[in-house]
Amino acid sequence: MDFRVERLFSPLLSGRTDRVRVMSITQNIPENEYHVPVLREEAVGCVVNDTSGVYVDGTLGGGGHSEALLERLSEDGRVIGIDRDAEAIDSARKRLSRFGDRLCCIHDRFGRIDAVLDTLSIRRIDGLLLDLGVSSRQIDAARRGFSYSKEGPLDMRMDGRSGLTAADIVNGWPEKKLSDLFFVFGEEKKSRQIARRIVYMREKTPLESTTDLADAVRACTPARWHIKSLSRIFQALRIAVNGEMEELADCLVKIYPSLKTGGRVAVIMYHGLESRVVKRYFRGEEPSFTRSELAFGQKRFDFRSLTPRGIRASESEIRKNPRARSAVLRAAEKRGG
Ligand SMILES: C[S@@+](CC[C@H](N)C(=O)[O-])C[C@H]1O[C@@H](n2cnc3c(N)ncnc32)[C@H](O)[C@@H]1O
């Protein structure tokens, strides 16, 4: 894959762009329907405090939330859109080209947000928005291996350049480690049976496709649970492959010193583990995630919650976009300096 650095965001760049990959060259993606943004207006309403500020959209995806942010901000307002998926960067950048250098697209991980801001010579930001997980485009592309209902390779990497694939985990991890993974990240009650079945199957021949894994899950769960168990097992593997919990904890901890007083963090979450991390972070605790262990340190952060009960999608949004069903938005404002 070929990368080039683009000086799109000239007012915020100071010539130190070499460490951040700003753009990638990939195949053309039809620009319609990349991903329907969830809780679009609510998220932007929560995160914007100063319309001429600098905001980070850490999960750019198809650019739906960045677009809403840029529409809400004044001409002086800027958005830095980060995504670890080169295809998302390509697509959003093309779709949002009308905003010129008010949008800077960065191909990187939000867990490296400190390095990204440093490279752009940005010391303080007004807000951070995260819409966690994968986009509809990623799920729908069979070749990426995210979906149990589409035959494809067991890959699941959001950034396909390097790192463990789901096949590496399924065929390489010991049974106990697999079962813990399914239990912790997937909250799957049949975790042990599924891990045992995978080990039994891979002794004959390695599991290579999403169908191979789905067959293993179906073989040891009751038919009425198939869809739930498949979703949980695929979710658990995706979280492990992409280090999603480490990324979330790193980003939240690293962004705090760069947030202005009155600056805001808004996170759209889709499962219980993400929720636990974000809730306790907003209460001031420092999250960390190492060796599959979620831990919280002493109170270090000072936030005022803007969404004490979380915000969920309306029935009408869920009807139009079923993906919104499990989404919860939480936001908080920094009080301390
Ligand atoms: C739910 S989608 C975001 C959709 C976006 N809000 C929109 O309106 O189109 C999540 C996106 O975040 C990206 N992503 C997930 N984890 C990431 C990480 N640690 N760093 C950067 N991007 C990440 C995924 O590649 C995906 O494109």
mmCIF file of C-alpha atoms and ligand atoms in Angstrom:
data_model
loop_
_atom_site.group_PDB
_atom_site.id
_atom_site.type_symbol
_atom_site.label_atom_id
_atom_site.label_comp_id
_atom_site.label_asym_id
_atom_site.label_seq_id
_atom_site.Cartn_x
_atom_site.Cartn_y
_atom_site.Cartn_z
ATOM 1 C CA MET A 1 0.000 0.000 0.000
ATOM 2 C CA ASP A 2 1.262 3.419 -0.921
ATOM 3 C CA PHE A 3 1.024 6.396 1.420
ATOM 4 C CA ARG A 4 1.590 10.071 0.914
ATOM 5 C CA VAL A 5 1.553 13.005 3.229
ATOM 6 C CA GLU A 6 -0.869 15.768 2.421
ATOM 7 C CA ARG A 7 -0.763 19.290 3.753
ATOM 8 C CA LEU A 8 -4.473 19.666 3.881
ATOM 9 C CA PHE A 9 -4.703 21.361 7.179
ATOM 10 C CA SER A 10 -2.197 24.110 6.603
ATOM 11 C CA PRO A 11 -3.148 26.444 9.487
ATOM 12 C CA LEU A 12 -2.485 23.690 12.015
ATOM 13 C CA LEU A 13 0.501 22.021 10.433
ATOM 14 C CA SER A 14 4.009 23.158 11.093
ATOM 15 C CA GLY A 15 5.944 21.046 8.649
ATOM 16 C CA ARG A 16 6.303 18.041 10.998
ATOM 17 C CA THR A 17 3.979 15.729 9.110
ATOM 18 C CA ASP A 18 6.412 12.885 8.466
ATOM 19 C CA ARG A 19 5.425 10.677 11.432
ATOM 20 C CA VAL A 20 1.701 10.732 10.677
ATOM 21 C CA ARG A 21 0.296 9.120 7.573
ATOM 22 C CA VAL A 22 -2.220 11.612 6.389
ATOM 23 C CA MET A 23 -3.585 9.881 3.316
ATOM 24 C CA SER A 24 -3.622 6.520 1.620
ATOM 25 C CA ILE A 25 -4.238 5.458 -1.919
ATOM 26 C CA THR A 26 -6.735 2.618 -2.172
ATOM 27 C CA GLN A 27 -9.385 1.506 -4.556
ATOM 28 C CA ASN A 28 -12.334 3.764 -5.328
ATOM 29 C CA ILE A 29 -15.246 3.300 -2.969
ATOM 30 C CA PRO A 30 -18.719 4.347 -4.100
ATOM 31 C CA GLU A 31 -19.284 7.342 -1.868
ATOM 32 C CA ASN A 32 -22.987 6.861 -1.204
ATOM 33 C CA GLU A 33 -23.964 4.978 1.919
ATOM 34 C CA TYR A 34 -20.624 4.400 3.577
ATOM 35 C CA HIS A 35 -22.162 4.457 7.025
ATOM 36 C CA VAL A 36 -25.233 6.113 8.524
ATOM 37 C CA PRO A 37 -24.004 8.114 11.546
ATOM 38 C CA VAL A 38 -25.669 7.156 14.824
ATOM 39 C CA LEU A 39 -27.005 9.882 17.195
ATOM 40 C CA ARG A 40 -25.535 12.455 14.787
ATOM 41 C CA GLU A 41 -27.134 15.633 16.084
ATOM 42 C CA GLU A 42 -27.065 14.546 19.736
ATOM 43 C CA ALA A 43 -23.331 13.737 19.635
ATOM 44 C CA VAL A 44 -22.395 16.983 17.950
ATOM 45 C CA GLY A 45 -24.687 18.932 20.283
ATOM 46 C CA CYS A 46 -22.867 17.409 23.270
ATOM 47 C CA VAL A 47 -19.313 17.913 22.087
ATOM 48 C CA VAL A 48 -19.386 21.473 20.727
ATOM 49 C CA ASN A 49 -18.915 24.212 23.296
ATOM 50 C CA ASP A 50 -17.066 26.807 21.227
ATOM 51 C CA THR A 51 -18.037 27.000 17.553
ATOM 52 C CA SER A 52 -14.647 28.386 16.544
ATOM 53 C CA GLY A 53 -12.715 25.629 18.318
ATOM 54 C CA VAL A 54 -10.595 22.657 17.260
ATOM 55 C CA TYR A 55 -12.279 19.252 17.539
ATOM 56 C CA VAL A 56 -11.007 15.711 17.083
ATOM 57 C CA ASP A 57 -13.230 13.075 15.506
ATOM 58 C CA GLY A 58 -11.207 10.007 16.520
ATOM 59 C CA THR A 59 -13.370 7.616 14.481
ATOM 60 C CA LEU A 60 -13.810 9.397 11.155
ATOM 61 C CA GLY A 61 -15.340 6.412 9.281
ATOM 62 C CA GLY A 62 -17.480 7.728 6.443
ATOM 63 C CA GLY A 63 -17.240 11.233 7.907
ATOM 64 C CA GLY A 64 -20.877 11.557 8.987
ATOM 65 C CA HIS A 65 -20.094 13.015 12.413
ATOM 66 C CA SER A 66 -17.245 15.177 11.095
ATOM 67 C CA GLU A 67 -19.597 16.589 8.505
ATOM 68 C CA ALA A 68 -22.165 17.453 11.181
ATOM 69 C CA LEU A 69 -19.400 19.010 13.303
ATOM 70 C CA LEU A 70 -18.118 21.131 10.428
ATOM 71 C CA GLU A 71 -21.642 22.281 9.619
ATOM 72 C CA ARG A 72 -22.145 23.290 13.259
ATOM 73 C CA LEU A 73 -18.816 25.138 13.589
ATOM 74 C CA SER A 74 -18.059 28.646 12.316
ATOM 75 C CA GLU A 75 -15.584 29.277 9.488
ATOM 76 C CA ASP A 76 -12.798 29.345 12.107
ATOM 77 C CA GLY A 77 -13.711 25.937 13.523
ATOM 78 C CA ARG A 78 -11.506 22.984 12.572
ATOM 79 C CA VAL A 79 -11.861 19.186 12.716
ATOM 80 C CA ILE A 80 -9.096 16.601 12.837
ATOM 81 C CA GLY A 81 -10.533 13.288 11.652
ATOM 82 C CA ILE A 82 -8.570 10.172 12.595
ATOM 83 C CA ASP A 83 -9.152 6.630 11.368
ATOM 84 C CA ARG A 84 -6.922 3.577 11.374
ATOM 85 C CA ASP A 85 -8.623 2.292 8.207
ATOM 86 C CA ALA A 86 -7.073 3.730 5.045
ATOM 87 C CA GLU A 87 -10.278 3.171 3.072
ATOM 88 C CA ALA A 88 -12.253 5.286 5.547
ATOM 89 C CA ILE A 89 -9.731 8.110 5.242
ATOM 90 C CA ASP A 90 -9.941 8.023 1.435
ATOM 91 C CA SER A 91 -13.694 7.972 1.387
ATOM 92 C CA ALA A 92 -14.305 10.677 4.006
ATOM 93 C CA ARG A 93 -11.694 12.961 2.543
ATOM 94 C CA LYS A 94 -13.293 12.845 -0.897
ATOM 95 C CA ARG A 95 -16.814 13.191 0.428
ATOM 96 C CA LEU A 96 -15.961 16.163 2.648
ATOM 97 C CA SER A 97 -13.586 17.959 0.272
ATOM 98 C CA ARG A 98 -15.927 20.961 0.233
ATOM 99 C CA PHE A 99 -14.695 21.872 3.721
ATOM 100 C CA GLY A 100 -11.134 22.408 2.396
ATOM 101 C CA ASP A 101 -8.495 22.752 5.070
ATOM 102 C CA ARG A 102 -11.061 22.983 7.880
ATOM 103 C CA LEU A 103 -10.878 19.164 7.908
ATOM 104 C CA CYS A 104 -7.600 17.306 8.348
ATOM 105 C CA CYS A 105 -7.754 13.544 7.723
ATOM 106 C CA ILE A 106 -5.170 11.495 9.574
ATOM 107 C CA HIS A 107 -4.502 7.802 9.024
ATOM 108 C CA ASP A 108 -3.596 6.677 12.515
ATOM 109 C CA ARG A 109 -4.981 5.206 15.747
ATOM 110 C CA PHE A 110 -6.821 7.321 18.292
ATOM 111 C CA GLY A 111 -4.773 5.542 20.979
ATOM 112 C CA ARG A 112 -1.893 7.661 19.619
ATOM 113 C CA ILE A 113 -3.821 10.893 19.912
ATOM 114 C CA ASP A 114 -0.981 12.597 21.794
ATOM 115 C CA ALA A 115 1.455 11.850 18.950
ATOM 116 C CA VAL A 116 -1.047 12.987 16.331
ATOM 117 C CA LEU A 117 -1.656 16.322 18.063
ATOM 118 C CA ASP A 118 2.050 16.751 18.653
ATOM 119 C CA THR A 119 2.798 16.233 14.978
ATOM 120 C CA LEU A 120 0.186 18.809 14.054
ATOM 121 C CA SER A 121 1.610 21.180 16.728
ATOM 122 C CA ILE A 122 -1.768 21.389 18.438
ATOM 123 C CA ARG A 123 -1.472 21.875 22.192
ATOM 124 C CA ARG A 124 -5.127 22.241 23.185
ATOM 125 C CA ILE A 125 -8.411 21.050 21.720
ATOM 126 C CA ASP A 126 -12.034 21.934 22.452
ATOM 127 C CA GLY A 127 -13.502 18.495 22.128
ATOM 128 C CA LEU A 128 -13.113 14.836 21.257
ATOM 129 C CA LEU A 129 -15.766 12.633 19.689
ATOM 130 C CA LEU A 130 -15.483 8.828 19.499
ATOM 131 C CA ASP A 131 -18.039 6.610 17.767
ATOM 132 C CA LEU A 132 -16.595 3.226 18.717
ATOM 133 C CA GLY A 133 -16.437 -0.087 16.863
ATOM 134 C CA VAL A 134 -16.648 -0.724 13.146
ATOM 135 C CA SER A 135 -18.548 0.993 10.347
ATOM 136 C CA SER A 136 -21.266 -0.562 8.215
ATOM 137 C CA ARG A 137 -18.863 -0.425 5.289
ATOM 138 C CA GLN A 138 -16.314 -2.542 7.158
ATOM 139 C CA ILE A 139 -18.958 -5.063 8.242
ATOM 140 C CA ASP A 140 -20.446 -5.295 4.760
ATOM 141 C CA ALA A 141 -17.123 -5.973 3.006
ATOM 142 C CA ALA A 142 -16.896 -9.802 3.054
ATOM 143 C CA ARG A 143 -13.149 -9.679 2.356
ATOM 144 C CA ARG A 144 -12.532 -7.929 5.718
ATOM 145 C CA GLY A 145 -13.964 -10.881 7.658
ATOM 146 C CA PHE A 146 -15.997 -8.925 10.238
ATOM 147 C CA SER A 147 -19.340 -10.551 9.514
ATOM 148 C CA TYR A 148 -20.504 -14.055 10.347
ATOM 149 C CA SER A 149 -23.151 -13.784 7.648
ATOM 150 C CA LYS A 150 -20.696 -13.148 4.805
ATOM 151 C CA GLU A 151 -18.148 -15.731 3.711
ATOM 152 C CA GLY A 152 -14.659 -14.256 3.839
ATOM 153 C CA PRO A 153 -11.188 -14.700 5.303
ATOM 154 C CA LEU A 154 -10.915 -14.566 9.116
ATOM 155 C CA ASP A 155 -9.128 -11.229 9.132
ATOM 156 C CA MET A 156 -10.992 -8.495 11.133
ATOM 157 C CA ARG A 157 -8.138 -5.972 11.128
ATOM 158 C CA MET A 158 -9.372 -2.407 10.798
ATOM 159 C CA ASP A 159 -5.915 -1.495 9.554
ATOM 160 C CA GLY A 160 -5.008 -4.342 7.218
ATOM 161 C CA ARG A 161 -1.299 -3.458 7.030
ATOM 162 C CA SER A 162 -0.047 -5.505 9.945
ATOM 163 C CA GLY A 163 -0.856 -7.237 13.211
ATOM 164 C CA LEU A 164 -2.626 -10.409 14.273
ATOM 165 C CA THR A 165 -5.620 -11.566 12.268
ATOM 166 C CA ALA A 166 -8.641 -13.354 13.704
ATOM 167 C CA ALA A 167 -7.346 -16.542 12.032
ATOM 168 C CA ASP A 168 -4.042 -16.204 13.932
ATOM 169 C CA ILE A 169 -5.967 -16.065 17.210
ATOM 170 C CA VAL A 170 -8.471 -18.809 16.437
ATOM 171 C CA ASN A 171 -5.787 -21.207 15.186
ATOM 172 C CA GLY A 172 -2.965 -20.229 17.530
ATOM 173 C CA TRP A 173 -4.242 -19.383 21.001
ATOM 174 C CA PRO A 174 -4.537 -22.092 23.672
ATOM 175 C CA GLU A 175 -8.069 -23.253 24.497
ATOM 176 C CA LYS A 176 -8.171 -21.515 27.904
ATOM 177 C CA LYS A 177 -7.103 -18.176 26.437
ATOM 178 C CA LEU A 178 -9.743 -18.443 23.707
ATOM 179 C CA SER A 179 -12.434 -19.279 26.224
ATOM 180 C CA ASP A 180 -11.441 -16.312 28.448
ATOM 181 C CA LEU A 181 -11.513 -14.046 25.409
ATOM 182 C CA PHE A 182 -15.040 -15.127 24.475
ATOM 183 C CA PHE A 183 -16.186 -14.737 28.072
ATOM 184 C CA VAL A 184 -14.586 -11.359 28.805
ATOM 185 C CA PHE A 185 -14.951 -9.537 25.471
ATOM 186 C CA GLY A 186 -18.020 -11.378 24.204
ATOM 187 C CA GLU A 187 -19.860 -12.016 27.491
ATOM 188 C CA GLU A 188 -20.652 -15.444 25.986
ATOM 189 C CA LYS A 189 -21.947 -18.067 28.437
ATOM 190 C CA LYS A 190 -20.918 -21.008 26.220
ATOM 191 C CA SER A 191 -17.372 -19.671 25.920
ATOM 192 C CA ARG A 192 -15.727 -22.906 27.106
ATOM 193 C CA GLN A 193 -17.704 -25.167 24.799
ATOM 194 C CA ILE A 194 -17.038 -22.915 21.809
ATOM 195 C CA ALA A 195 -13.299 -22.742 22.534
ATOM 196 C CA ARG A 196 -13.205 -26.549 22.906
ATOM 197 C CA ARG A 197 -15.008 -27.012 19.599
ATOM 198 C CA ILE A 198 -12.625 -24.638 17.801
ATOM 199 C CA VAL A 199 -9.618 -26.567 19.116
ATOM 200 C CA TYR A 200 -11.219 -29.871 18.047
ATOM 201 C CA MET A 201 -11.882 -28.502 14.538
ATOM 202 C CA ARG A 202 -8.479 -26.899 14.048
ATOM 203 C CA GLU A 203 -6.667 -30.128 14.952
ATOM 204 C CA LYS A 204 -8.083 -31.534 11.705
ATOM 205 C CA THR A 205 -7.695 -28.436 9.586
ATOM 206 C CA PRO A 206 -7.158 -24.746 10.441
ATOM 207 C CA LEU A 207 -10.209 -22.482 10.480
ATOM 208 C CA GLU A 208 -9.696 -20.066 7.627
ATOM 209 C CA SER A 209 -13.004 -18.440 6.854
ATOM 210 C CA THR A 210 -15.833 -16.703 8.680
ATOM 211 C CA THR A 211 -17.977 -19.705 7.737
ATOM 212 C CA ASP A 212 -15.548 -22.125 9.430
ATOM 213 C CA LEU A 213 -15.803 -20.120 12.658
ATOM 214 C CA ALA A 214 -19.573 -19.702 12.388
ATOM 215 C CA ASP A 215 -19.896 -23.500 11.932
ATOM 216 C CA ALA A 216 -17.883 -24.069 15.121
ATOM 217 C CA VAL A 217 -20.140 -21.702 17.079
ATOM 218 C CA ARG A 218 -23.348 -23.187 15.664
ATOM 219 C CA ALA A 219 -22.149 -26.726 16.464
ATOM 220 C CA CYS A 220 -22.192 -26.139 20.221
ATOM 221 C CA THR A 221 -24.957 -23.603 20.871
ATOM 222 C CA PRO A 222 -28.747 -24.079 20.733
ATOM 223 C CA ALA A 223 -30.319 -22.895 17.473
ATOM 224 C CA ARG A 224 -32.313 -20.183 19.233
ATOM 225 C CA TRP A 225 -29.068 -18.600 20.459
ATOM 226 C CA HIS A 226 -27.126 -18.846 17.211
ATOM 227 C CA ILE A 227 -27.381 -15.200 16.215
ATOM 228 C CA LYS A 228 -26.534 -13.884 19.684
ATOM 229 C CA SER A 229 -23.614 -16.270 20.159
ATOM 230 C CA LEU A 230 -22.252 -15.563 16.687
ATOM 231 C CA SER A 231 -22.422 -11.797 17.327
ATOM 232 C CA ARG A 232 -20.672 -12.175 20.680
ATOM 233 C CA ILE A 233 -17.871 -14.417 19.382
ATOM 234 C CA PHE A 234 -17.221 -12.223 16.342
ATOM 235 C CA GLN A 235 -17.293 -9.118 18.567
ATOM 236 C CA ALA A 236 -14.823 -10.663 21.032
ATOM 237 C CA LEU A 237 -12.376 -11.537 18.273
ATOM 238 C CA ARG A 238 -12.689 -8.103 16.658
ATOM 239 C CA ILE A 239 -11.959 -6.401 19.995
ATOM 240 C CA ALA A 240 -8.874 -8.569 20.529
ATOM 241 C CA VAL A 241 -7.560 -8.266 16.964
ATOM 242 C CA ASN A 242 -7.758 -4.473 17.080
ATOM 243 C CA GLY A 243 -6.786 -3.979 20.732
ATOM 244 C CA GLU A 244 -9.974 -1.934 21.082
ATOM 245 C CA MET A 245 -10.039 -1.694 24.872
ATOM 246 C CA GLU A 246 -6.379 -0.646 25.083
ATOM 247 C CA GLU A 247 -7.021 1.958 22.399
ATOM 248 C CA LEU A 248 -9.994 3.406 24.275
ATOM 249 C CA ALA A 249 -8.194 3.564 27.633
ATOM 250 C CA ASP A 250 -5.064 5.080 26.049
ATOM 251 C CA CYS A 251 -6.994 7.722 24.156
ATOM 252 C CA LEU A 252 -9.061 8.844 27.155
ATOM 253 C CA VAL A 253 -6.031 9.124 29.412
ATOM 254 C CA LYS A 254 -3.870 10.867 26.812
ATOM 255 C CA ILE A 255 -6.457 13.442 25.741
ATOM 256 C CA TYR A 256 -7.097 14.881 29.198
ATOM 257 C CA PRO A 257 -4.075 17.229 29.376
ATOM 258 C CA SER A 258 -4.831 18.493 25.850
ATOM 259 C CA LEU A 259 -8.467 19.343 26.606
ATOM 260 C CA LYS A 260 -9.168 22.983 27.391
ATOM 261 C CA THR A 261 -11.082 23.727 30.573
ATOM 262 C CA GLY A 262 -14.695 23.584 29.388
ATOM 263 C CA GLY A 263 -13.587 21.176 26.630
ATOM 264 C CA ARG A 264 -15.737 18.109 26.079
ATOM 265 C CA VAL A 265 -15.451 14.400 25.430
ATOM 266 C CA ALA A 266 -18.379 12.548 23.824
ATOM 267 C CA VAL A 267 -18.347 8.792 23.248
ATOM 268 C CA ILE A 268 -20.882 6.606 21.436
ATOM 269 C CA MET A 269 -20.616 3.061 22.818
ATOM 270 C CA TYR A 270 -22.076 -0.246 21.711
ATOM 271 C CA HIS A 271 -21.329 -2.729 24.514
ATOM 272 C CA GLY A 272 -20.991 -3.002 28.274
ATOM 273 C CA LEU A 273 -17.200 -3.024 28.546
ATOM 274 C CA GLU A 274 -16.886 0.260 26.660
ATOM 275 C CA SER A 275 -19.601 1.698 28.865
ATOM 276 C CA ARG A 276 -17.783 0.727 32.072
ATOM 277 C CA VAL A 277 -14.569 2.380 30.911
ATOM 278 C CA VAL A 278 -16.232 5.627 29.843
ATOM 279 C CA LYS A 279 -18.520 5.938 32.888
ATOM 280 C CA ARG A 280 -15.670 5.509 35.352
ATOM 281 C CA TYR A 281 -13.399 7.814 33.354
ATOM 282 C CA PHE A 282 -16.007 10.552 33.538
ATOM 283 C CA ARG A 283 -16.066 9.989 37.318
ATOM 284 C CA GLY A 284 -12.362 10.791 37.302
ATOM 285 C CA GLU A 285 -10.787 7.315 37.420
ATOM 286 C CA GLU A 286 -7.868 6.390 35.195
ATOM 287 C CA PRO A 287 -8.684 3.349 33.025
ATOM 288 C CA SER A 288 -6.013 0.938 31.868
ATOM 289 C CA PHE A 289 -6.177 -2.297 29.973
ATOM 290 C CA THR A 290 -3.308 -4.744 29.997
ATOM 291 C CA ARG A 291 -3.236 -8.510 29.390
ATOM 292 C CA SER A 292 -7.040 -8.617 29.051
ATOM 293 C CA GLU A 293 -7.451 -6.997 32.485
ATOM 294 C CA LEU A 294 -9.499 -3.856 32.841
ATOM 295 C CA ALA A 295 -8.299 -1.771 35.795
ATOM 296 C CA PHE A 296 -9.013 1.669 37.213
ATOM 297 C CA GLY A 297 -6.510 3.840 39.037
ATOM 298 C CA GLN A 298 -7.001 6.682 41.460
ATOM 299 C CA LYS A 299 -9.146 9.708 40.629
ATOM 300 C CA ARG A 300 -7.061 11.929 38.368
ATOM 301 C CA PHE A 301 -9.570 13.670 36.160
ATOM 302 C CA ASP A 302 -12.172 16.326 36.862
ATOM 303 C CA PHE A 303 -15.280 16.158 34.662
ATOM 304 C CA ARG A 304 -18.892 17.317 34.893
ATOM 305 C CA SER A 305 -21.202 14.797 33.250
ATOM 306 C CA LEU A 306 -23.482 16.230 30.538
ATOM 307 C CA THR A 307 -25.458 13.001 30.133
ATOM 308 C CA PRO A 308 -26.026 11.480 33.601
ATOM 309 C CA ARG A 309 -28.232 8.697 32.209
ATOM 310 C CA GLY A 310 -26.694 8.374 28.749
ATOM 311 C CA ILE A 311 -28.544 9.206 25.550
ATOM 312 C CA ARG A 312 -30.101 6.490 23.394
ATOM 313 C CA ALA A 313 -31.421 6.634 19.840
ATOM 314 C CA SER A 314 -35.100 7.370 19.348
ATOM 315 C CA GLU A 315 -37.474 4.694 18.034
ATOM 316 C CA SER A 316 -37.619 6.466 14.687
ATOM 317 C CA GLU A 317 -33.804 6.499 14.356
ATOM 318 C CA ILE A 318 -33.684 2.783 15.251
ATOM 319 C CA ARG A 319 -36.335 2.025 12.631
ATOM 320 C CA LYS A 320 -34.244 3.748 9.961
ATOM 321 C CA ASN A 321 -30.907 2.455 11.254
ATOM 322 C CA PRO A 322 -31.111 -0.748 13.353
ATOM 323 C CA ARG A 323 -27.416 -0.365 14.268
ATOM 324 C CA ALA A 324 -28.453 2.514 16.541
ATOM 325 C CA ARG A 325 -30.357 0.106 18.822
ATOM 326 C CA SER A 326 -27.422 -0.693 21.096
ATOM 327 C CA ALA A 327 -25.791 2.753 20.971
ATOM 328 C CA VAL A 328 -25.413 4.879 24.098
ATOM 329 C CA LEU A 329 -23.934 8.368 24.029
ATOM 330 C CA ARG A 330 -22.143 9.759 27.073
ATOM 331 C CA ALA A 331 -20.472 13.135 27.292
ATOM 332 C CA ALA A 332 -18.693 15.214 29.917
ATOM 333 C CA GLU A 333 -17.026 18.595 30.238
ATOM 334 C CA LYS A 334 -13.586 19.162 31.737
ATOM 335 C CA ARG A 335 -13.665 21.250 34.904
ATOM 336 C CA GLY A 336 -10.067 21.164 36.035
ATOM 337 C CA GLY A 337 -7.261 23.089 34.328
HETATM 338 C C1 LIG B 1 -18.576 3.337 13.972
HETATM 339 S S1 LIG B 1 -17.405 3.792 12.788
HETATM 340 C C2 LIG B 1 -17.470 5.547 12.801
HETATM 341 C C3 LIG B 1 -18.446 6.104 11.824
HETATM 342 C C4 LIG B 1 -18.405 7.599 11.725
HETATM 343 N N1 LIG B 1 -18.740 8.227 12.972
HETATM 344 C C5 LIG B 1 -19.345 8.079 10.637
HETATM 345 O O1 LIG B 1 -20.196 8.914 10.894
HETATM 346 O O2 LIG B 1 -19.210 7.596 9.516
HETATM 347 C C6 LIG B 1 -15.904 3.527 13.613
HETATM 348 C C7 LIG B 1 -14.668 3.915 12.803
HETATM 349 O O3 LIG B 1 -13.611 4.079 13.722
HETATM 350 C C8 LIG B 1 -12.463 3.481 13.230
HETATM 351 N N2 LIG B 1 -11.673 3.081 14.393
HETATM 352 C C9 LIG B 1 -11.983 2.157 15.326
HETATM 353 N N3 LIG B 1 -11.025 2.096 16.252
HETATM 354 C C10 LIG B 1 -10.096 3.022 15.920
HETATM 355 C C11 LIG B 1 -8.873 3.452 16.507
HETATM 356 N N4 LIG B 1 -8.396 2.899 17.623
HETATM 357 N N5 LIG B 1 -8.202 4.459 15.914
HETATM 358 C C12 LIG B 1 -8.682 5.038 14.786
HETATM 359 N N6 LIG B 1 -9.813 4.646 14.170
HETATM 360 C C13 LIG B 1 -10.514 3.660 14.731
HETATM 361 C C14 LIG B 1 -12.935 2.327 12.382
HETATM 362 O O4 LIG B 1 -11.974 2.005 11.414
HETATM 363 C C15 LIG B 1 -14.225 2.898 11.787
HETATM 364 O O5 LIG B 1 -13.982 3.507 10.549
#
